[in-house]
C-alpha positions as a printed NumPy array, in Angstrom:
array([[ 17.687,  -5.867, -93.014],
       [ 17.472,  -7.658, -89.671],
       [ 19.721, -10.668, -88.391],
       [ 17.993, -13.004, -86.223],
       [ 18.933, -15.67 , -83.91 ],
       [ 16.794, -17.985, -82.306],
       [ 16.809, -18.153, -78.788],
       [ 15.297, -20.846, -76.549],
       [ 12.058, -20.625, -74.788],
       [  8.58 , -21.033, -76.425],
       [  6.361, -23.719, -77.216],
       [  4.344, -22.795, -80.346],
       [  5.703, -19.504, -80.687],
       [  9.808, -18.4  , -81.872],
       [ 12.083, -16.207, -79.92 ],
       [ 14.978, -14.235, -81.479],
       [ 17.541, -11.729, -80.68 ],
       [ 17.495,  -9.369, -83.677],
       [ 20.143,  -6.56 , -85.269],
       [ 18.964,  -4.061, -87.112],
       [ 21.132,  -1.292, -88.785],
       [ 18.919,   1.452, -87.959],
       [ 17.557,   0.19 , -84.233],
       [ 20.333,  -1.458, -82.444],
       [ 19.432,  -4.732, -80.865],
       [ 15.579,  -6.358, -79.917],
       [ 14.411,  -9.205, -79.001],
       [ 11.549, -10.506, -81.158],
       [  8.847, -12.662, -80.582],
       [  6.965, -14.285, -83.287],
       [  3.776, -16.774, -83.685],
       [  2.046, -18.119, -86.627],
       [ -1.716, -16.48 , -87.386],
       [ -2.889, -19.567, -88.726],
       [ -1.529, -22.744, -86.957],
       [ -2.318, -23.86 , -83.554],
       [ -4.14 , -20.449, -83.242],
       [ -5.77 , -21.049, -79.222],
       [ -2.267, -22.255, -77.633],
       [ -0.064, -20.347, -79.831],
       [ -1.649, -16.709, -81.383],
       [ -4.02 , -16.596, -78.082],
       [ -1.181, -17.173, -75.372],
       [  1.49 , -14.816, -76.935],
       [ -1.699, -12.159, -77.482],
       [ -1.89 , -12.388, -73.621],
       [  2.001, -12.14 , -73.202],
       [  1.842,  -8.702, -75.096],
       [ -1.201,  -6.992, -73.4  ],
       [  0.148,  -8.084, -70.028],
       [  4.148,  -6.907, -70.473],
       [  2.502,  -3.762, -71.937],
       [  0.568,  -2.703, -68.909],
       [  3.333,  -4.526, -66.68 ],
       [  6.194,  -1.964, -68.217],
       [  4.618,   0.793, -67.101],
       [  3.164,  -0.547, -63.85 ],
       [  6.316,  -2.198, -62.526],
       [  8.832,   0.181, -64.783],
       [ 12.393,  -2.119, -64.388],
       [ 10.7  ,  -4.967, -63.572],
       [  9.427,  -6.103, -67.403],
       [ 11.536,  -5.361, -70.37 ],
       [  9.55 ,  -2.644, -72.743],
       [  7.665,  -3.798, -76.068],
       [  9.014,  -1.476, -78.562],
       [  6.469,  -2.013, -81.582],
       [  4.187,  -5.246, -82.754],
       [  2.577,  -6.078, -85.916],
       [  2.327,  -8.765, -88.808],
       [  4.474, -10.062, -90.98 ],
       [  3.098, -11.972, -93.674],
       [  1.581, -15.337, -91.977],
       [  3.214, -14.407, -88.512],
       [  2.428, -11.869, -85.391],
       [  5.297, -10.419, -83.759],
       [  6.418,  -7.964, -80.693],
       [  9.077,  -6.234, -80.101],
       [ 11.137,  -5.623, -76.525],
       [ 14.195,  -4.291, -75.58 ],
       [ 17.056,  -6.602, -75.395],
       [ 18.828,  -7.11 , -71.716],
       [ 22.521,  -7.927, -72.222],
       [ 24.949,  -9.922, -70.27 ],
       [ 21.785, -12.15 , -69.143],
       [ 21.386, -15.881, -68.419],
       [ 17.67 , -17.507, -66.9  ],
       [ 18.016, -18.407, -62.976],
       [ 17.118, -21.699, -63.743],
       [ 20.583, -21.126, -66.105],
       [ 22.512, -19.385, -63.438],
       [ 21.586, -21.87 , -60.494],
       [ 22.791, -24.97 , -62.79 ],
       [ 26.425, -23.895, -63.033],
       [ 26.983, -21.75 , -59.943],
       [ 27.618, -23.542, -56.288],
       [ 29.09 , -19.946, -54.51 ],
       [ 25.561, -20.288, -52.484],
       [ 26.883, -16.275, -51.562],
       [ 25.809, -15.515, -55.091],
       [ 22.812, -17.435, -54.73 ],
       [ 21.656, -15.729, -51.806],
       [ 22.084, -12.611, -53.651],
       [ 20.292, -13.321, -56.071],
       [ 17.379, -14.802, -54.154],
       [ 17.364, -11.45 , -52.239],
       [ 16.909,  -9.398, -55.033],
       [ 14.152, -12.163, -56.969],
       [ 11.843, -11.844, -53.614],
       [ 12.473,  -8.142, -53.63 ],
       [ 11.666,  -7.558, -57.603],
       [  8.159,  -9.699, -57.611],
       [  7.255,  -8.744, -53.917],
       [  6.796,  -5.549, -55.891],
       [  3.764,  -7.131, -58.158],
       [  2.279,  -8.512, -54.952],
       [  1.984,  -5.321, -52.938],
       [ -1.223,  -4.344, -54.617],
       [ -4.423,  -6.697, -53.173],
       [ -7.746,  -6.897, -55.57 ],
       [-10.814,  -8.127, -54.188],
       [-11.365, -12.019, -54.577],
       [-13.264, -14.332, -52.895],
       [-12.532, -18.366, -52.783],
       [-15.201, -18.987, -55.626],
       [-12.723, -18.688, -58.499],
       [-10.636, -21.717, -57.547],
       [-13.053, -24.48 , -59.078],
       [-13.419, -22.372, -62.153],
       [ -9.339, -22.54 , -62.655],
       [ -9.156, -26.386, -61.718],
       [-12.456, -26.749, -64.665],
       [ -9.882, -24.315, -66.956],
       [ -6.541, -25.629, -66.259],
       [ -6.874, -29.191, -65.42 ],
       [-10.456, -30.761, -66.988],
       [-10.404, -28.794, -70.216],
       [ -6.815, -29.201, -70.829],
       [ -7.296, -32.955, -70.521],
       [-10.141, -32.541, -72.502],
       [ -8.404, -30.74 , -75.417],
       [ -6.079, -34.354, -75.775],
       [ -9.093, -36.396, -75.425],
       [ -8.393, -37.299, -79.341],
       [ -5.032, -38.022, -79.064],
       [ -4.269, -41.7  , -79.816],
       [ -1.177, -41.65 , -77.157],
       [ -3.332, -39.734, -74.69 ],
       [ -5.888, -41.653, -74.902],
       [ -3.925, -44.791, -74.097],
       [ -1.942, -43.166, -71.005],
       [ -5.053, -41.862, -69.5  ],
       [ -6.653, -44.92 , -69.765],
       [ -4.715, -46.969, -67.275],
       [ -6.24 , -46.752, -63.764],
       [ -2.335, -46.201, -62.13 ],
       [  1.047, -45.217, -63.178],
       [  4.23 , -46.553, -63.049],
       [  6.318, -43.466, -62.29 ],
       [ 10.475, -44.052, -61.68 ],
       [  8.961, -47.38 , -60.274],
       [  6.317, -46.144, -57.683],
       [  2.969, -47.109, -58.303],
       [  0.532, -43.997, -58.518],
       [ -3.41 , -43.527, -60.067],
       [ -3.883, -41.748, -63.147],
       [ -4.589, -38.028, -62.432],
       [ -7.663, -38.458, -65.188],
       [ -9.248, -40.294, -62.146],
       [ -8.092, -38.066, -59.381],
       [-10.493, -34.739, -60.5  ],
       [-12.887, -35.013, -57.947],
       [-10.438, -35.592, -55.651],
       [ -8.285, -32.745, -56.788],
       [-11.329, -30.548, -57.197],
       [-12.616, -31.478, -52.789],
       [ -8.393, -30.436, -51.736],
       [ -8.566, -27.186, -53.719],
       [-12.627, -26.348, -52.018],
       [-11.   , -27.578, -48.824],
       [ -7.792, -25.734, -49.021],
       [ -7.806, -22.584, -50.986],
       [ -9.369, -19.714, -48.526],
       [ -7.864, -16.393, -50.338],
       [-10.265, -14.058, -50.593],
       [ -7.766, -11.37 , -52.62 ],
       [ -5.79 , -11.45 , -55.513],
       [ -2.821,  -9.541, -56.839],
       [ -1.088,  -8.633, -60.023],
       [  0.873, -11.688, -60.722],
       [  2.929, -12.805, -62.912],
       [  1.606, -16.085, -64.32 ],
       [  3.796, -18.137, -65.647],
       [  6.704, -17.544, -62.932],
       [  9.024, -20.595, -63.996],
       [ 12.708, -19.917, -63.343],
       [ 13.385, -20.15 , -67.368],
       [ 11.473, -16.822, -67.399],
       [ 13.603, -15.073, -65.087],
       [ 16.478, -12.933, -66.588],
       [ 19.66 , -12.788, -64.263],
       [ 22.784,  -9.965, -64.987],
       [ 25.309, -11.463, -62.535],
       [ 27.733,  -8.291, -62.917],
       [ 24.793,  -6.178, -61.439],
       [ 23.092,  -8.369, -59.307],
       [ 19.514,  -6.772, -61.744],
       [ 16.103,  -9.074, -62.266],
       [ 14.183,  -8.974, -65.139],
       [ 11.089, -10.81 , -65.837],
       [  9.893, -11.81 , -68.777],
       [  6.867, -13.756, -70.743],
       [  4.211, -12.919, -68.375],
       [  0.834, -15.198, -68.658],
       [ -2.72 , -13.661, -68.522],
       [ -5.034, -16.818, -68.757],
       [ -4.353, -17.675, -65.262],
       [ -7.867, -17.801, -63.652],
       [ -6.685, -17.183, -60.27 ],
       [ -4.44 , -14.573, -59.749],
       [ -2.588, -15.209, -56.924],
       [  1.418, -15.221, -54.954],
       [  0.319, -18.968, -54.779],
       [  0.333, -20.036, -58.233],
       [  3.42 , -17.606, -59.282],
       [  5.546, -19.907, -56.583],
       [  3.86 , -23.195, -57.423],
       [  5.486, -22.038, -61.029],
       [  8.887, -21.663, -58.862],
       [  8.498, -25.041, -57.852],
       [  7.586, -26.263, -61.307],
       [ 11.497, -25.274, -61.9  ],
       [ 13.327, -26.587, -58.678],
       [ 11.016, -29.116, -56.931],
       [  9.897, -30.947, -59.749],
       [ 13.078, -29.905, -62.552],
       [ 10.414, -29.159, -65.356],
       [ 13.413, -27.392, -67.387],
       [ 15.662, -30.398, -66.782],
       [ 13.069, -33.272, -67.277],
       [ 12.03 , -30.842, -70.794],
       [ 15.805, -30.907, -71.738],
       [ 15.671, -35.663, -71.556],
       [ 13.761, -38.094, -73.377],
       [ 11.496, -39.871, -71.014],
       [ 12.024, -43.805, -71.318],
       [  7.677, -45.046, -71.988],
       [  6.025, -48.739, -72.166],
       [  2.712, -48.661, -71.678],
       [  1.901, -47.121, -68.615],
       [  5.37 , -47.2  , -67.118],
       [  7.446, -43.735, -66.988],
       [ 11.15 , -43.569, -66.403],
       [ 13.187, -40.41 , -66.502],
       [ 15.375, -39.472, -63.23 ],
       [ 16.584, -35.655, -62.749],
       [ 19.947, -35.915, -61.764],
       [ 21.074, -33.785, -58.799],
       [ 22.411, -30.049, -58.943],
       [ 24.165, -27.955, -56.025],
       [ 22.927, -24.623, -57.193],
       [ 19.298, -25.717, -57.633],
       [ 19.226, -28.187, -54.4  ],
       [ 20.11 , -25.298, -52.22 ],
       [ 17.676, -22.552, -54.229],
       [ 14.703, -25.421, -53.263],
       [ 16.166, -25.454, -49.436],
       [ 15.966, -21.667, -49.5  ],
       [ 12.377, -21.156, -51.232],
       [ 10.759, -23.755, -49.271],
       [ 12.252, -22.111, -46.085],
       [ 10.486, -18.515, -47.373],
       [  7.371, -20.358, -47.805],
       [  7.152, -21.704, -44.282],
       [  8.077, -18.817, -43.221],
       [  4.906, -16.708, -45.192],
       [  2.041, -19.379, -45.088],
       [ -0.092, -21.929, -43.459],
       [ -0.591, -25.377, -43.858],
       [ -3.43 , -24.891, -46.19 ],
       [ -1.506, -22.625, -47.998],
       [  1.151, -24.698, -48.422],
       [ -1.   , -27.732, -49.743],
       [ -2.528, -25.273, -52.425],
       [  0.54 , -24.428, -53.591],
       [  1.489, -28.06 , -54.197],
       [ -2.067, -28.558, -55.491],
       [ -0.674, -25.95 , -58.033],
       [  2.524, -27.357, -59.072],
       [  0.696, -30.516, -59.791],
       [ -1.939, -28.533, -62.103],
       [  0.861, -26.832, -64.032],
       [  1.367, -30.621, -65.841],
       [ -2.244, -30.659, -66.547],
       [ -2.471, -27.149, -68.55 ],
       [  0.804, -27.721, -70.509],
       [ -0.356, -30.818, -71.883],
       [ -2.202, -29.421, -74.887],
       [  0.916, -27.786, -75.862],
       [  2.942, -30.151, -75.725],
       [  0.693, -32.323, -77.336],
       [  0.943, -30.035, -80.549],
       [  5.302, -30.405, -80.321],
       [  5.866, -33.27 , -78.582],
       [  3.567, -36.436, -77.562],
       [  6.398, -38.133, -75.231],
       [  6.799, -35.189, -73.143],
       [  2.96 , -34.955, -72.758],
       [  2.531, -38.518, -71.719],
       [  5.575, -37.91 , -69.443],
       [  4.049, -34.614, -67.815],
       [  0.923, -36.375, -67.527],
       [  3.028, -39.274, -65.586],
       [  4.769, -36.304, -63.349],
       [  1.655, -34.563, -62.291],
       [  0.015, -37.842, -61.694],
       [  3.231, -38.9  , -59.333],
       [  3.531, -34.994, -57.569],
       [ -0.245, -35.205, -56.68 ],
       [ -0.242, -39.036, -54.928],
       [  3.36 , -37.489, -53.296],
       [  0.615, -34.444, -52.303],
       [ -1.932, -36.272, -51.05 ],
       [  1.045, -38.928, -48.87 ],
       [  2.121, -35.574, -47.086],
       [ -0.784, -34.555, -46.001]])
């Protein structure tokens, strides 16, 4: 018999901790075999193969899958459960001791430094195949969507009242920043999907664990794992996830209200990445942040159509604020 309770995290997919008599305590991951099969089955598939070969390649780094299988209807892995754990993003929203922040940080930088150390032959090529992937066919995939459809429409955006155009209209002009900007010709091992809700934190012990790794990323590259870092503390996707956008037509309201502990994480990243790259570099990575709205819209299309037509709204906003910068 095993006693399960869900935890949070997961779009079309369910996370528990689990008891069992004769094993002690797991974490289990589950996702239907029939329903939603290319954002749900497909993208915890990738989750297992990559925090298999992650376990053993970065031992410490990736908690260890313990079996997987089927049950029934539903897939499901395995791992070992951490204890005493909260997320960063969890951590950074109650704590203002910016000591224990700095700690923390530290040891983050340290822990996935560790993934980038390895360099993989690349060229810049690959960079207009992940804008086709990520942005234009995840667009695509709500082109049927009734509420999609009627966002996408509209040539501009109304966006915490500043007027911004649609990002359906701004490919090619997303598509000539990323030619003119992106200049990598390596890759790494990287994590994926490096948001700070995927970032275990045991406060007693000062220990980082990551956890649901992504393998359809295209690109592999530092870049996109800390545009996901931005995703959580530049533009609060965990807190903006948590509200209920307020939508009329093509105007989007929803304000993020400030936090100490996350404020002064953003100061502190955005000070590393100065310090590490160029100006191109540093426009890429905001190039993205802003695609990370485009390739979640699908899924949340599937769970919940007012956070896709508010994501939609967001990236459209972060790119114009991209583009003003400049």
């Amino acid at each position: 018999m095993i006693s399960k309770t869900r935890l949070k995290g997961g779009s079309l997919s369910g996370t528990y901790h689990c008891v069992a008599e004769d094993r002690g305590s797991f974490v289990r991951k589950e996702v239907s075999l029939r329903v939603n099969r290319e954002y749900g089955f497909q993208r915890w598939y990738s989750q297992l193969k990559r925090m298999q070969r992650y376990s053993v390649l970065f031992p410490g780094v990736f908690p260890r899958i313990l079996t997987y299988g089927r049950d029934g209807e539903m897939a499901y892995f395995d791992m070992e459960y951490i204890p005493d754990t909260v997320t960063v993003h969890e951590f950074l929203m109650t704590c203002t001791d910016t000591a224990a922040i700095d700690a923390m940080f530290k040891q983050l930088i340290a822990v996935t430094d560790v993934m980038y150390k390895t360099e993989i032959p690349s060229t810049a090529a690959p960079i207009e195949l992940y804008i086709y992937e990520e942005i234009e066919q995840k667009m695509l995939a709500c082109a049927d969507n009734p509420r999609f459809q009627e966002i996408s429409r509209h040539p501009t955006i109304v966006f915490n009242g500043r007027s911004v155009p649609g990002l359906a209209s701004q490919l090619p002009a997303i598509v000539k920043l990323a030619r003119a900007t992106y200049q990598k010709t390596t890759e790494t091992f990287s994590h994926g999907n490096l948001t700070l809700e995927n970032i275990l934190y045991q406060p007693a012990t000062n220990t980082i664990t990551l956890i649901d790794p992504y393998e359809e990323n295209v690109v592999d590259s530092t870049l996109a794992d800390y545009s996901q870092v931005l995703q959580s503390c530049n533009s609060h996707y965990e807190i903006y996830n948590a509200l209920s956008p307020v939508l009329d037509g093509n105007r989007i309201d929803l304000v993020a209200p400030p936090n100490v502990g996350l404020d002064y994480f953003r100061t502190k990243f955005f000070e590393l990445l100065h310090a590490r790259y160029n100006t191109n570099d540093l426009t890429l990575i905001g190039l993205l942040e802003v695609s990370q709205y485009a390739r979640m819209l699908p899924f949340k299309m599937a769970i919940d159509e007012d956070k896709m037509v508010f994501f939609y709204g967001l990236g459209s906003y972060l790119f114009e604020r991209l583009c003003n910068e400049r």
